[in-house]
Amino acid sequence: RPRPGPGTTPPPPAMALVLLALGLSAGGAAAVLCPSANHGGAFIGMASDTSSYTVTPAQDGRDDVWTLVDEAKPPPGGAVVHSFTGKYLQVLPDNGDNYNEVHSYESFVWTALEFRLKVPAADTYTLFVRWSGGDTGGAGDSMYATMANADGSVVRGVPTWRDQKVGIGDTPGMFSGCCYSMTTHACPCYTEDAATAEAACTADEGYWQ
């Protein structure tokens, strides 16, 4: 799945739109963020500063939407604690929906956050997101991010995919299988004999395959 990572900004005076969500969205009316001289030229967008971003609703009929949550007034299921300001953004209702069908910028139709940045120069920037991803139900394991020019054209980031992944079946005898975790969605491979590995996987409440 796409992951937040480095992106290359357009040359000045273009405006870059950084959309952070379980996908991407169209334009919005958030205040423009400028580089902070007090933070080494970084763009600072706080969840509690509602003027720094725009929330766009889902376009596929879902009622899920990014919502500002106050730790002191937790939603059903409880709150995530220790945010910087006591408030954070969460997609609510937390009903276990999945968002697996993102194939391109245009294919995203879900709720999103949009930050508008005034980029001073063409350069490579890194996106840092403080978030609570992953849980005991296997729900929040990913975030999609993109950058776009003011005209909506996509700004391509630095490739971060691994060069190659070797399938279990492509290396006969090397691996006995993998243990799929319903919490992290990872499936680490095992070299132990299948019976021993499967027993260990089952004990950890994983799915052996």
C-alpha atoms as a PDB file:
ATOM      1  CA  ARG A   1       0.000   0.000   0.000  1.00  0.00           C
ATOM      2  CA  PRO A   2       1.173   3.567  -0.472  1.00  0.00           C
ATOM      3  CA  ARG A   3       2.834   4.942   2.631  1.00  0.00           C
ATOM      4  CA  PRO A   4       3.630   8.494   3.700  1.00  0.00           C
ATOM      5  CA  GLY A   5       7.112   9.351   2.514  1.00  0.00           C
ATOM      6  CA  PRO A   6       9.327  11.843   0.736  1.00  0.00           C
ATOM      7  CA  GLY A   7       7.890  13.917  -2.093  1.00  0.00           C
ATOM      8  CA  THR A   8       9.381  16.333  -4.618  1.00  0.00           C
ATOM      9  CA  THR A   9       7.786  19.767  -4.627  1.00  0.00           C
ATOM     10  CA  PRO A  10       7.062  21.806  -7.767  1.00  0.00           C
ATOM     11  CA  PRO A  11       9.121  24.885  -8.611  1.00  0.00           C
ATOM     12  CA  PRO A  12       8.010  28.270  -7.279  1.00  0.00           C
ATOM     13  CA  PRO A  13       5.598  29.988  -7.326  1.00  0.00           C
ATOM     14  CA  ALA A  14       3.426  26.881  -7.655  1.00  0.00           C
ATOM     15  CA  MET A  15       1.166  25.885  -4.781  1.00  0.00           C
ATOM     16  CA  ALA A  16       1.449  22.277  -3.575  1.00  0.00           C
ATOM     17  CA  LEU A  17      -1.531  20.550  -2.017  1.00  0.00           C
ATOM     18  CA  VAL A  18      -0.638  17.829   0.457  1.00  0.00           C
ATOM     19  CA  LEU A  19      -3.557  15.512   1.127  1.00  0.00           C
ATOM     20  CA  LEU A  20      -3.246  13.241   4.138  1.00  0.00           C
ATOM     21  CA  ALA A  21      -5.881  10.602   4.733  1.00  0.00           C
ATOM     22  CA  LEU A  22      -6.883   7.045   4.065  1.00  0.00           C
ATOM     23  CA  GLY A  23      -6.486   8.227   0.508  1.00  0.00           C
ATOM     24  CA  LEU A  24      -6.635  11.404  -1.515  1.00  0.00           C
ATOM     25  CA  SER A  25      -9.201  14.068  -2.341  1.00  0.00           C
ATOM     26  CA  ALA A  26     -10.004  17.079  -4.473  1.00  0.00           C
ATOM     27  CA  GLY A  27      -9.344  20.740  -3.631  1.00  0.00           C
ATOM     28  CA  GLY A  28     -10.325  22.703  -0.545  1.00  0.00           C
ATOM     29  CA  ALA A  29     -10.251  26.100   1.156  1.00  0.00           C
ATOM     30  CA  ALA A  30      -7.733  25.661   3.990  1.00  0.00           C
ATOM     31  CA  ALA A  31      -5.431  28.529   4.925  1.00  0.00           C
ATOM     32  CA  VAL A  32      -2.075  28.361   3.161  1.00  0.00           C
ATOM     33  CA  LEU A  33       0.794  27.079   5.335  1.00  0.00           C
ATOM     34  CA  CYS A  34       4.169  28.767   4.909  1.00  0.00           C
ATOM     35  CA  PRO A  35       7.591  27.463   6.015  1.00  0.00           C
ATOM     36  CA  SER A  36       8.306  28.100   9.686  1.00  0.00           C
ATOM     37  CA  ALA A  37      11.490  30.040  10.375  1.00  0.00           C
ATOM     38  CA  ASN A  38      11.413  28.721  13.941  1.00  0.00           C
ATOM     39  CA  HIS A  39      11.341  25.091  12.802  1.00  0.00           C
ATOM     40  CA  GLY A  40      14.011  24.948  10.103  1.00  0.00           C
ATOM     41  CA  GLY A  41      11.661  25.790   7.266  1.00  0.00           C
ATOM     42  CA  ALA A  42       9.199  22.994   8.097  1.00  0.00           C
ATOM     43  CA  PHE A  43       5.474  23.272   7.424  1.00  0.00           C
ATOM     44  CA  ILE A  44       3.583  22.776  10.700  1.00  0.00           C
ATOM     45  CA  GLY A  45       0.006  21.551  10.535  1.00  0.00           C
ATOM     46  CA  MET A  46      -1.589  20.722  13.891  1.00  0.00           C
ATOM     47  CA  ALA A  47      -4.792  18.729  14.195  1.00  0.00           C
ATOM     48  CA  SER A  48      -6.122  21.205  16.757  1.00  0.00           C
ATOM     49  CA  ASP A  49      -5.578  24.120  14.338  1.00  0.00           C
ATOM     50  CA  THR A  50      -8.670  23.622  12.199  1.00  0.00           C
ATOM     51  CA  SER A  51      -7.754  26.575   9.975  1.00  0.00           C
ATOM     52  CA  SER A  52      -4.690  24.723   8.663  1.00  0.00           C
ATOM     53  CA  TYR A  53      -6.563  21.994   6.794  1.00  0.00           C
ATOM     54  CA  THR A  54      -9.799  21.139   5.038  1.00  0.00           C
ATOM     55  CA  VAL A  55     -11.810  18.006   5.724  1.00  0.00           C
ATOM     56  CA  THR A  56     -13.489  16.529   2.655  1.00  0.00           C
ATOM     57  CA  PRO A  57     -16.295  13.986   3.048  1.00  0.00           C
ATOM     58  CA  ALA A  58     -16.415  10.597   1.372  1.00  0.00           C
ATOM     59  CA  GLN A  59     -17.698  10.563  -2.200  1.00  0.00           C
ATOM     60  CA  ASP A  60     -18.921   6.966  -2.194  1.00  0.00           C
ATOM     61  CA  GLY A  61     -21.831   7.299   0.232  1.00  0.00           C
ATOM     62  CA  ARG A  62     -19.963   6.328   3.392  1.00  0.00           C
ATOM     63  CA  ASP A  63     -20.571   8.345   6.547  1.00  0.00           C
ATOM     64  CA  ASP A  64     -16.917   8.061   7.635  1.00  0.00           C
ATOM     65  CA  VAL A  65     -15.298  11.461   8.099  1.00  0.00           C
ATOM     66  CA  TRP A  66     -12.132  12.864   9.675  1.00  0.00           C
ATOM     67  CA  THR A  67     -13.260  14.278  13.034  1.00  0.00           C
ATOM     68  CA  LEU A  68     -11.455  16.406  15.628  1.00  0.00           C
ATOM     69  CA  VAL A  69     -11.543  14.430  18.881  1.00  0.00           C
ATOM     70  CA  ASP A  70     -11.017  15.870  22.354  1.00  0.00           C
ATOM     71  CA  GLU A  71      -9.263  13.392  24.667  1.00  0.00           C
ATOM     72  CA  ALA A  72     -11.483  14.627  27.493  1.00  0.00           C
ATOM     73  CA  LYS A  73     -14.591  13.702  25.487  1.00  0.00           C
ATOM     74  CA  PRO A  74     -13.710  10.323  23.960  1.00  0.00           C
ATOM     75  CA  PRO A  75     -15.829   8.785  21.203  1.00  0.00           C
ATOM     76  CA  PRO A  76     -17.305   5.266  21.527  1.00  0.00           C
ATOM     77  CA  GLY A  77     -14.387   2.871  21.905  1.00  0.00           C
ATOM     78  CA  GLY A  78     -12.241   5.339  23.836  1.00  0.00           C
ATOM     79  CA  ALA A  79      -9.714   8.029  23.001  1.00  0.00           C
ATOM     80  CA  VAL A  80      -6.049   7.962  22.005  1.00  0.00           C
ATOM     81  CA  VAL A  81      -4.126   9.763  24.729  1.00  0.00           C
ATOM     82  CA  HIS A  82      -1.004  11.976  24.811  1.00  0.00           C
ATOM     83  CA  SER A  83      -1.646  14.048  21.707  1.00  0.00           C
ATOM     84  CA  PHE A  84       0.287  17.341  21.629  1.00  0.00           C
ATOM     85  CA  THR A  85      -2.722  19.529  22.388  1.00  0.00           C
ATOM     86  CA  GLY A  86      -5.200  17.068  23.862  1.00  0.00           C
ATOM     87  CA  LYS A  87      -6.991  16.891  20.512  1.00  0.00           C
ATOM     88  CA  TYR A  88      -6.388  14.721  17.454  1.00  0.00           C
ATOM     89  CA  LEU A  89      -8.054  13.686  14.197  1.00  0.00           C
ATOM     90  CA  GLN A  90      -9.760  10.328  13.752  1.00  0.00           C
ATOM     91  CA  VAL A  91     -11.991   8.836  11.079  1.00  0.00           C
ATOM     92  CA  LEU A  92     -15.392   8.309  12.717  1.00  0.00           C
ATOM     93  CA  PRO A  93     -17.523   6.332  13.128  1.00  0.00           C
ATOM     94  CA  ASP A  94     -14.900   3.684  13.879  1.00  0.00           C
ATOM     95  CA  ASN A  95     -16.869   0.885  12.250  1.00  0.00           C
ATOM     96  CA  GLY A  96     -14.147  -1.301  10.772  1.00  0.00           C
ATOM     97  CA  ASP A  97     -14.499  -0.195   7.155  1.00  0.00           C
ATOM     98  CA  ASN A  98     -11.622  -1.054   4.837  1.00  0.00           C
ATOM     99  CA  TYR A  99     -10.035   1.204   2.247  1.00  0.00           C
ATOM    100  CA  ASN A 100      -8.121  -1.207   0.072  1.00  0.00           C
ATOM    101  CA  GLU A 101      -9.058  -0.125  -3.437  1.00  0.00           C
ATOM    102  CA  VAL A 102      -6.721   2.786  -4.059  1.00  0.00           C
ATOM    103  CA  HIS A 103      -4.970   2.352  -7.386  1.00  0.00           C
ATOM    104  CA  SER A 104      -4.217   5.957  -8.339  1.00  0.00           C
ATOM    105  CA  TYR A 105      -4.761   9.575  -7.321  1.00  0.00           C
ATOM    106  CA  GLU A 106      -8.069   9.612  -9.157  1.00  0.00           C
ATOM    107  CA  SER A 107      -9.409   6.399  -7.597  1.00  0.00           C
ATOM    108  CA  PHE A 108      -9.641   7.808  -4.065  1.00  0.00           C
ATOM    109  CA  VAL A 109     -13.222   8.566  -3.028  1.00  0.00           C
ATOM    110  CA  TRP A 110     -13.040   8.560   0.784  1.00  0.00           C
ATOM    111  CA  THR A 111     -12.755  11.198   3.468  1.00  0.00           C
ATOM    112  CA  ALA A 112      -9.521  13.176   3.426  1.00  0.00           C
ATOM    113  CA  LEU A 113      -7.504  15.955   5.024  1.00  0.00           C
ATOM    114  CA  GLU A 114      -6.022  18.616   2.778  1.00  0.00           C
ATOM    115  CA  PHE A 115      -3.138  20.912   3.663  1.00  0.00           C
ATOM    116  CA  ARG A 116      -2.215  23.737   1.276  1.00  0.00           C
ATOM    117  CA  LEU A 117       1.487  24.652   1.266  1.00  0.00           C
ATOM    118  CA  LYS A 118       3.274  27.664  -0.179  1.00  0.00           C
ATOM    119  CA  VAL A 119       6.458  26.020  -1.411  1.00  0.00           C
ATOM    120  CA  PRO A 120       9.398  28.457  -1.663  1.00  0.00           C
ATOM    121  CA  ALA A 121      11.657  26.340  -3.866  1.00  0.00           C
ATOM    122  CA  ALA A 122      11.815  23.091  -5.773  1.00  0.00           C
ATOM    123  CA  ASP A 123      13.369  20.543  -3.436  1.00  0.00           C
ATOM    124  CA  THR A 124      12.764  17.173  -1.756  1.00  0.00           C
ATOM    125  CA  TYR A 125      10.640  17.272   1.395  1.00  0.00           C
ATOM    126  CA  THR A 126       9.797  14.548   3.901  1.00  0.00           C
ATOM    127  CA  LEU A 127       6.374  14.087   5.420  1.00  0.00           C
ATOM    128  CA  PHE A 128       6.284  13.322   9.152  1.00  0.00           C
ATOM    129  CA  VAL A 129       2.962  12.252  10.636  1.00  0.00           C
ATOM    130  CA  ARG A 130       2.431  11.631  14.356  1.00  0.00           C
ATOM    131  CA  TRP A 131      -0.274   9.025  14.478  1.00  0.00           C
ATOM    132  CA  SER A 132      -1.559   5.936  16.190  1.00  0.00           C
ATOM    133  CA  GLY A 133      -1.660   3.311  13.470  1.00  0.00           C
ATOM    134  CA  GLY A 134      -2.485  -0.315  14.072  1.00  0.00           C
ATOM    135  CA  ASP A 135      -4.659  -1.732  16.805  1.00  0.00           C
ATOM    136  CA  THR A 136      -5.792  -5.025  18.280  1.00  0.00           C
ATOM    137  CA  GLY A 137      -8.503  -5.380  15.653  1.00  0.00           C
ATOM    138  CA  GLY A 138      -6.310  -5.053  12.578  1.00  0.00           C
ATOM    139  CA  ALA A 139      -7.986  -1.867  11.387  1.00  0.00           C
ATOM    140  CA  GLY A 140      -5.726   1.201  11.287  1.00  0.00           C
ATOM    141  CA  ASP A 141      -2.632  -0.067   9.527  1.00  0.00           C
ATOM    142  CA  SER A 142      -2.147   2.365   6.631  1.00  0.00           C
ATOM    143  CA  MET A 143      -2.311   5.969   5.544  1.00  0.00           C
ATOM    144  CA  TYR A 144      -2.312   7.271   1.992  1.00  0.00           C
ATOM    145  CA  ALA A 145      -0.645  10.573   1.087  1.00  0.00           C
ATOM    146  CA  THR A 146      -0.062  12.545  -2.077  1.00  0.00           C
ATOM    147  CA  MET A 147       1.047  15.957  -3.293  1.00  0.00           C
ATOM    148  CA  ALA A 148      -0.475  17.976  -6.118  1.00  0.00           C
ATOM    149  CA  ASN A 149       0.071  21.308  -7.807  1.00  0.00           C
ATOM    150  CA  ALA A 150      -2.574  24.016  -7.608  1.00  0.00           C
ATOM    151  CA  ASP A 151      -3.924  22.830 -10.966  1.00  0.00           C
ATOM    152  CA  GLY A 152      -4.470  19.305  -9.566  1.00  0.00           C
ATOM    153  CA  SER A 153      -1.564  17.639 -11.369  1.00  0.00           C
ATOM    154  CA  VAL A 154       0.151  15.024  -9.197  1.00  0.00           C
ATOM    155  CA  VAL A 155       3.661  15.655  -7.852  1.00  0.00           C
ATOM    156  CA  ARG A 156       5.521  12.355  -7.885  1.00  0.00           C
ATOM    157  CA  GLY A 157       7.488  11.370  -4.807  1.00  0.00           C
ATOM    158  CA  VAL A 158      10.741   9.490  -4.421  1.00  0.00           C
ATOM    159  CA  PRO A 159      10.247   5.733  -5.077  1.00  0.00           C
ATOM    160  CA  THR A 160      10.392   3.853  -1.793  1.00  0.00           C
ATOM    161  CA  TRP A 161       9.342   0.344  -2.854  1.00  0.00           C
ATOM    162  CA  ARG A 162      11.771  -2.493  -2.303  1.00  0.00           C
ATOM    163  CA  ASP A 163      13.466  -3.634  -5.487  1.00  0.00           C
ATOM    164  CA  GLN A 164      12.146  -7.163  -5.207  1.00  0.00           C
ATOM    165  CA  LYS A 165      10.146  -9.455  -2.986  1.00  0.00           C
ATOM    166  CA  VAL A 166      10.761 -13.181  -3.250  1.00  0.00           C
ATOM    167  CA  GLY A 167       7.695 -15.387  -3.054  1.00  0.00           C
ATOM    168  CA  ILE A 168       7.658 -18.422  -0.773  1.00  0.00           C
ATOM    169  CA  GLY A 169       6.975 -20.661  -3.754  1.00  0.00           C
ATOM    170  CA  ASP A 170       9.908 -19.191  -5.709  1.00  0.00           C
ATOM    171  CA  THR A 171      12.433 -20.598  -3.243  1.00  0.00           C
ATOM    172  CA  PRO A 172      11.473 -24.264  -2.694  1.00  0.00           C
ATOM    173  CA  GLY A 173      12.624 -25.576   0.662  1.00  0.00           C
ATOM    174  CA  MET A 174      13.744 -22.222   2.045  1.00  0.00           C
ATOM    175  CA  PHE A 175      10.536 -21.324   3.901  1.00  0.00           C
ATOM    176  CA  SER A 176       7.876 -23.506   5.448  1.00  0.00           C
ATOM    177  CA  GLY A 177       5.264 -20.728   5.299  1.00  0.00           C
ATOM    178  CA  CYS A 178       4.363 -17.447   6.931  1.00  0.00           C
ATOM    179  CA  CYS A 179       2.276 -16.359   9.915  1.00  0.00           C
ATOM    180  CA  TYR A 180      -0.282 -13.671   9.099  1.00  0.00           C
ATOM    181  CA  SER A 181      -0.997 -11.255  11.952  1.00  0.00           C
ATOM    182  CA  MET A 182      -4.531  -9.878  12.126  1.00  0.00           C
ATOM    183  CA  THR A 183      -3.174  -6.922  14.120  1.00  0.00           C
ATOM    184  CA  THR A 184      -0.231  -5.756  11.997  1.00  0.00           C
ATOM    185  CA  HIS A 185      -1.186  -7.463   8.704  1.00  0.00           C
ATOM    186  CA  ALA A 186       2.413  -8.617   8.365  1.00  0.00           C
ATOM    187  CA  CYS A 187       3.192 -12.189   7.329  1.00  0.00           C
ATOM    188  CA  PRO A 188       6.769 -13.003   8.391  1.00  0.00           C
ATOM    189  CA  CYS A 189       8.255 -16.133   6.841  1.00  0.00           C
ATOM    190  CA  TYR A 190       9.516 -19.091   8.870  1.00  0.00           C
ATOM    191  CA  THR A 191      12.376 -21.468   8.106  1.00  0.00           C
ATOM    192  CA  GLU A 192      11.469 -23.958  10.851  1.00  0.00           C
ATOM    193  CA  ASP A 193       9.600 -27.102   9.923  1.00  0.00           C
ATOM    194  CA  ALA A 194       5.954 -26.427   9.129  1.00  0.00           C
ATOM    195  CA  ALA A 195       4.488 -28.194  12.169  1.00  0.00           C
ATOM    196  CA  THR A 196       6.648 -26.278  14.659  1.00  0.00           C
ATOM    197  CA  ALA A 197       6.131 -22.958  12.899  1.00  0.00           C
ATOM    198  CA  GLU A 198       2.376 -23.415  12.581  1.00  0.00           C
ATOM    199  CA  ALA A 199       2.079 -24.271  16.279  1.00  0.00           C
ATOM    200  CA  ALA A 200       3.978 -21.099  17.206  1.00  0.00           C
ATOM    201  CA  CYS A 201       1.851 -19.056  14.814  1.00  0.00           C
ATOM    202  CA  THR A 202      -1.397 -20.408  16.230  1.00  0.00           C
ATOM    203  CA  ALA A 203      -0.210 -19.720  19.779  1.00  0.00           C
ATOM    204  CA  ASP A 204       0.277 -16.077  18.764  1.00  0.00           C
ATOM    205  CA  GLU A 205      -3.272 -16.013  17.336  1.00  0.00           C
ATOM    206  CA  GLY A 206      -1.944 -15.728  13.799  1.00  0.00           C
ATOM    207  CA  TYR A 207      -3.118 -17.369  10.576  1.00  0.00           C
ATOM    208  CA  TRP A 208      -0.631 -19.884   9.166  1.00  0.00           C
ATOM    209  CA  GLN A 209      -0.306 -20.004   5.385  1.00  0.00           C
END
